[in-house]
Short mmCIF file of C-alpha atoms in Angstrom, two decimals:
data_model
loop_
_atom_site.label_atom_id
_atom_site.label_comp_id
_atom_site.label_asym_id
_atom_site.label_seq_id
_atom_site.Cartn_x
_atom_site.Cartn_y
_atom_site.Cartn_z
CA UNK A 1 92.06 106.06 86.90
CA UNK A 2 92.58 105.02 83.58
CA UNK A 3 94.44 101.81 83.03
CA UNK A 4 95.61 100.61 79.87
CA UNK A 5 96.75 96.25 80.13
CA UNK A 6 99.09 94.60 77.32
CA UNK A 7 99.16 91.52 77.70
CA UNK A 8 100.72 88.38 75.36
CA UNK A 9 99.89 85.24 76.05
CA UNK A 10 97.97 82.70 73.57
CA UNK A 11 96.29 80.35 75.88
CA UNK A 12 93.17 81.21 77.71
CA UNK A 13 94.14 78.90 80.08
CA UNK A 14 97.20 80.11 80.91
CA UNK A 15 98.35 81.17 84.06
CA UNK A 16 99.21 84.44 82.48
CA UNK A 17 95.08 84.91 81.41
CA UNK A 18 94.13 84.39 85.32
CA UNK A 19 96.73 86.74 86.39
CA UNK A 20 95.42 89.13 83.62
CA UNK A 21 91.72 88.52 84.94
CA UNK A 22 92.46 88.81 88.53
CA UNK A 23 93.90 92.44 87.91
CA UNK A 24 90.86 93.26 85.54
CA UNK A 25 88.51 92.48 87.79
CA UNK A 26 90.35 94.31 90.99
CA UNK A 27 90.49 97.39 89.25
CA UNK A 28 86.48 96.97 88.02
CA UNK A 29 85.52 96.61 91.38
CA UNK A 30 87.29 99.62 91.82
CA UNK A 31 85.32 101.92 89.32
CA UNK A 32 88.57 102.23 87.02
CA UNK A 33 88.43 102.52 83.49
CA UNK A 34 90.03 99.53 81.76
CA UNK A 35 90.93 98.80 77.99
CA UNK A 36 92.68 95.71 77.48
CA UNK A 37 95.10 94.94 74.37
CA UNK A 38 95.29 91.17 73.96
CA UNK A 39 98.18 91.11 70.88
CA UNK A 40 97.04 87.66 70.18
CA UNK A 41 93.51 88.44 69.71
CA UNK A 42 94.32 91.17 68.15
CA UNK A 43 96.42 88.92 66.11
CA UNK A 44 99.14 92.50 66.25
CA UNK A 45 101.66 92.64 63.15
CA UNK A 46 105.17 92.71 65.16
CA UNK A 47 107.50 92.98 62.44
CA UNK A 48 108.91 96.39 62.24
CA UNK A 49 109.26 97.13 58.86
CA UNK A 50 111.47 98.97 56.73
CA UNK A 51 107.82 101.31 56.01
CA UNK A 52 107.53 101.08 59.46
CA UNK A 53 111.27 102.82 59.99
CA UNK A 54 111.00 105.25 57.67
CA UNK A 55 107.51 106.77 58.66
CA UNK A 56 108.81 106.67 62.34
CA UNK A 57 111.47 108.97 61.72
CA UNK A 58 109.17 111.78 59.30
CA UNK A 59 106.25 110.71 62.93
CA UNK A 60 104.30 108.42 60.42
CA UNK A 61 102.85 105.78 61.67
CA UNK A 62 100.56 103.20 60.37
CA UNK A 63 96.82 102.74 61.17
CA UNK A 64 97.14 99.68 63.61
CA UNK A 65 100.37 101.71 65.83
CA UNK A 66 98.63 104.76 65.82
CA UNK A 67 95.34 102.68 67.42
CA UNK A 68 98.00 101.68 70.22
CA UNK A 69 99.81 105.16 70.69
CA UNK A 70 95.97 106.40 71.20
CA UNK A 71 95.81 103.79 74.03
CA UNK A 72 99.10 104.61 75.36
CA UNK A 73 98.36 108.17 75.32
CA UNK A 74 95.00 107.65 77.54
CA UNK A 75 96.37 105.64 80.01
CA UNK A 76 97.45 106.58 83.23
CA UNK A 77 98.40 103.40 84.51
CA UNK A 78 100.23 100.51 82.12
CA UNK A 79 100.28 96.93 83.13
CA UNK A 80 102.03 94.73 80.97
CA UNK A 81 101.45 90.79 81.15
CA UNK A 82 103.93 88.30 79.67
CA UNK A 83 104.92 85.62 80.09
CA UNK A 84 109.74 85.35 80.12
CA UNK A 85 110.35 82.78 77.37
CA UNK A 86 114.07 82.36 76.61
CA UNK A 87 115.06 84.87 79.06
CA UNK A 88 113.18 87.55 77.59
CA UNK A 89 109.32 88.72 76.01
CA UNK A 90 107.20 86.65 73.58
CA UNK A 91 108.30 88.04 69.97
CA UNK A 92 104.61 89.98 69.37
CA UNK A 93 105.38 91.86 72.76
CA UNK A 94 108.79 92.69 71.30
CA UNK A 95 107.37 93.86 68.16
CA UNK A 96 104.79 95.59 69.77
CA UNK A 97 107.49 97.27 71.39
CA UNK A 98 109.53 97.92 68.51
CA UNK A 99 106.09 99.10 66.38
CA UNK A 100 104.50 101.10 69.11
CA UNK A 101 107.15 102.44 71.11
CA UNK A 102 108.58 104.63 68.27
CA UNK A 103 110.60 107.37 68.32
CA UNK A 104 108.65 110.90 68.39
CA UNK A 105 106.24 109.18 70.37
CA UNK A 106 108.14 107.30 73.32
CA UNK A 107 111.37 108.74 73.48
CA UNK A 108 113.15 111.21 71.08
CA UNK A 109 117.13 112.83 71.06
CA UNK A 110 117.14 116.53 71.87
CA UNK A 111 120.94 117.94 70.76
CA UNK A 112 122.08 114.46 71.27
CA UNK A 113 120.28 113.66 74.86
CA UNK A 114 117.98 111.03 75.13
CA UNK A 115 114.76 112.20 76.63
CA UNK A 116 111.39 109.41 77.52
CA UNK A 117 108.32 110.85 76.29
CA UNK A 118 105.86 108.57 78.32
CA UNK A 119 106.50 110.41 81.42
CA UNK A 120 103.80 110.71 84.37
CA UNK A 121 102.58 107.21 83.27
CA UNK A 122 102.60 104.66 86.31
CA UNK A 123 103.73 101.03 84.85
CA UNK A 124 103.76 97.32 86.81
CA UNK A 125 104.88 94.49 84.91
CA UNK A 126 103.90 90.59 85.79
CA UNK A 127 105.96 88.41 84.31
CA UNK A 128 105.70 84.36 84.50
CA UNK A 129 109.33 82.09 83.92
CA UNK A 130 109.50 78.82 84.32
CA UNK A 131 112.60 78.95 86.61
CA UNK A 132 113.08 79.27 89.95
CA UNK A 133 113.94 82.71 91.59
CA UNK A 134 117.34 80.89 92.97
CA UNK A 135 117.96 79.48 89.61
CA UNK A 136 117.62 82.93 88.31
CA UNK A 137 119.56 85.35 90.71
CA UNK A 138 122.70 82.32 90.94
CA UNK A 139 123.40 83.50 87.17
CA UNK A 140 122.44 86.92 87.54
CA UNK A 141 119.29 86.19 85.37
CA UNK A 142 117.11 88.87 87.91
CA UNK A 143 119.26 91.41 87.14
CA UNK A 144 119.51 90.80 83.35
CA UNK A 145 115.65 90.76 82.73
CA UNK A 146 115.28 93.92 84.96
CA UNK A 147 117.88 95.73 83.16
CA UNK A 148 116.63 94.72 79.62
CA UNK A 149 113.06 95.19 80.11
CA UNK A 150 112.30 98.09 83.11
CA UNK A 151 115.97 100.20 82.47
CA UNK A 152 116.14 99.31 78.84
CA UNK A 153 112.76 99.54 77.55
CA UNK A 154 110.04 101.12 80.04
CA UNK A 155 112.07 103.67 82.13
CA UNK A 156 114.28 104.57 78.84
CA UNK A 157 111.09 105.80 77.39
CA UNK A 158 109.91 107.36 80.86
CA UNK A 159 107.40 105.03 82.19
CA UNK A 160 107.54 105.04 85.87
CA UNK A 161 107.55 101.42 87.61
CA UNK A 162 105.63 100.91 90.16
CA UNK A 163 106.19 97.27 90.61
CA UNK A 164 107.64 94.39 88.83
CA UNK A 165 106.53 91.30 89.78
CA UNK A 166 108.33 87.42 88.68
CA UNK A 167 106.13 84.50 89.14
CA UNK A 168 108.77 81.76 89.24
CA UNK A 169 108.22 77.92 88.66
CA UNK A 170 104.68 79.42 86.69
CA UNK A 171 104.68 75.90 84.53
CA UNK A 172 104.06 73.70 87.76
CA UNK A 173 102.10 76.08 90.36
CA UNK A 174 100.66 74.50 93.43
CA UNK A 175 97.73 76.13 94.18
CA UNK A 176 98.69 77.68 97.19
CA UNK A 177 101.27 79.63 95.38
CA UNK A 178 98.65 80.65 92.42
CA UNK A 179 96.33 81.79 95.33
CA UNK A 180 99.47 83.80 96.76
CA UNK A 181 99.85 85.29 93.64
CA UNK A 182 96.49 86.19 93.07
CA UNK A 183 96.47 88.30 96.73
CA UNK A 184 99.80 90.03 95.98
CA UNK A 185 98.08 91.33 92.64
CA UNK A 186 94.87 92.22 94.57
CA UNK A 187 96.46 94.24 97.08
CA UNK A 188 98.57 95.76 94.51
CA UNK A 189 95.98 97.18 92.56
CA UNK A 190 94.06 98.51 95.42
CA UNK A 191 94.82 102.24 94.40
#
């Protein structure tokens, strides 16, 4: 299978890179092909321009989004690593978003009806907050960040979820919980 990982974090230390390794290496041992976009070492533009929103509309794009809709395109399988930073994605995964996910390419309006282009594309998401699960579901947080991100974003442009996961209390992991972590992702990816 081909799988296709975005993933936004800046520190190679980060619990987010040893998430992101642990799912590379699962899927290696697996035979899968894996390309990996790291928007920080790729150092990705994410301001969507005002070039940027008129050549989406006339299905311009520029060189570097075009690079990423080739990726896109390829996969089979998207897994998308961030880290929730004021209750929502880092700012170069938004504009990645924003850049990438243009319309023509991941959703377009036929007579009015909104219609996801990315169809047949399998999609987990592994998220990291500092916050704890109870903390988050008290003020309705889990439902807010599901709705935003997998209604709002993925499934809008027909990305099919397979799994979403939320590492809470990620800044202060014992690690017995890192280790838990690191099982649930390994059996996850054993497609």
């Amino acid at each position: 299978m081909k799988h296709l990982i975005i993933y936004a974090h800046p520190n190679a230390a980060s619990l987010n890179f040893n998430l992101k390794q642990t799912v590379i290496e699962t899927l290696k041992q697996q035979n899968h092909e894996v390309v990996i976009r790291n928007l920080y070492d790729l150092n990705f533009n994410p301001i969507l321009s005002l070039e940027d929103m008129s050549g989406q509309r006339m299905g311009e794009v520029s060189k570097d989004v075009k690079r990423e809709q080739e990726y896109i395109s390829w996969a089979e399988h998207i897994t998308f690593i961030y880290p929730i930073w004021w209750t929502g994605m880092p700012a170069i995964m938004k504009g990645y978003i924003d850049r990438v996910f243009s319309y023509g390419f991941a959703y377009r309006y036929d007579a009015g009806i909104q219609k996801g282009l990315l169809k047949g594309k399998q999609t987990t998401i592994i998220n990291t907050h500092g916050k704890s699960q109870a903390e988050y579901e008290s003020i309705g947080m889990d439902k807010a960040l599901s709705l935003t991100s997998d209604t709002g974003v993925f499934e809008y442009c027909g990305l099919e979820i397979e799994q979403h996961f939320f590492f809470d209390q990620a800044d202060r992991p014992s690690p017995e919980r890192i280790q838990e972590w690191t099982e649930m992702l390994i059996a996850a990816y054993q497609i």
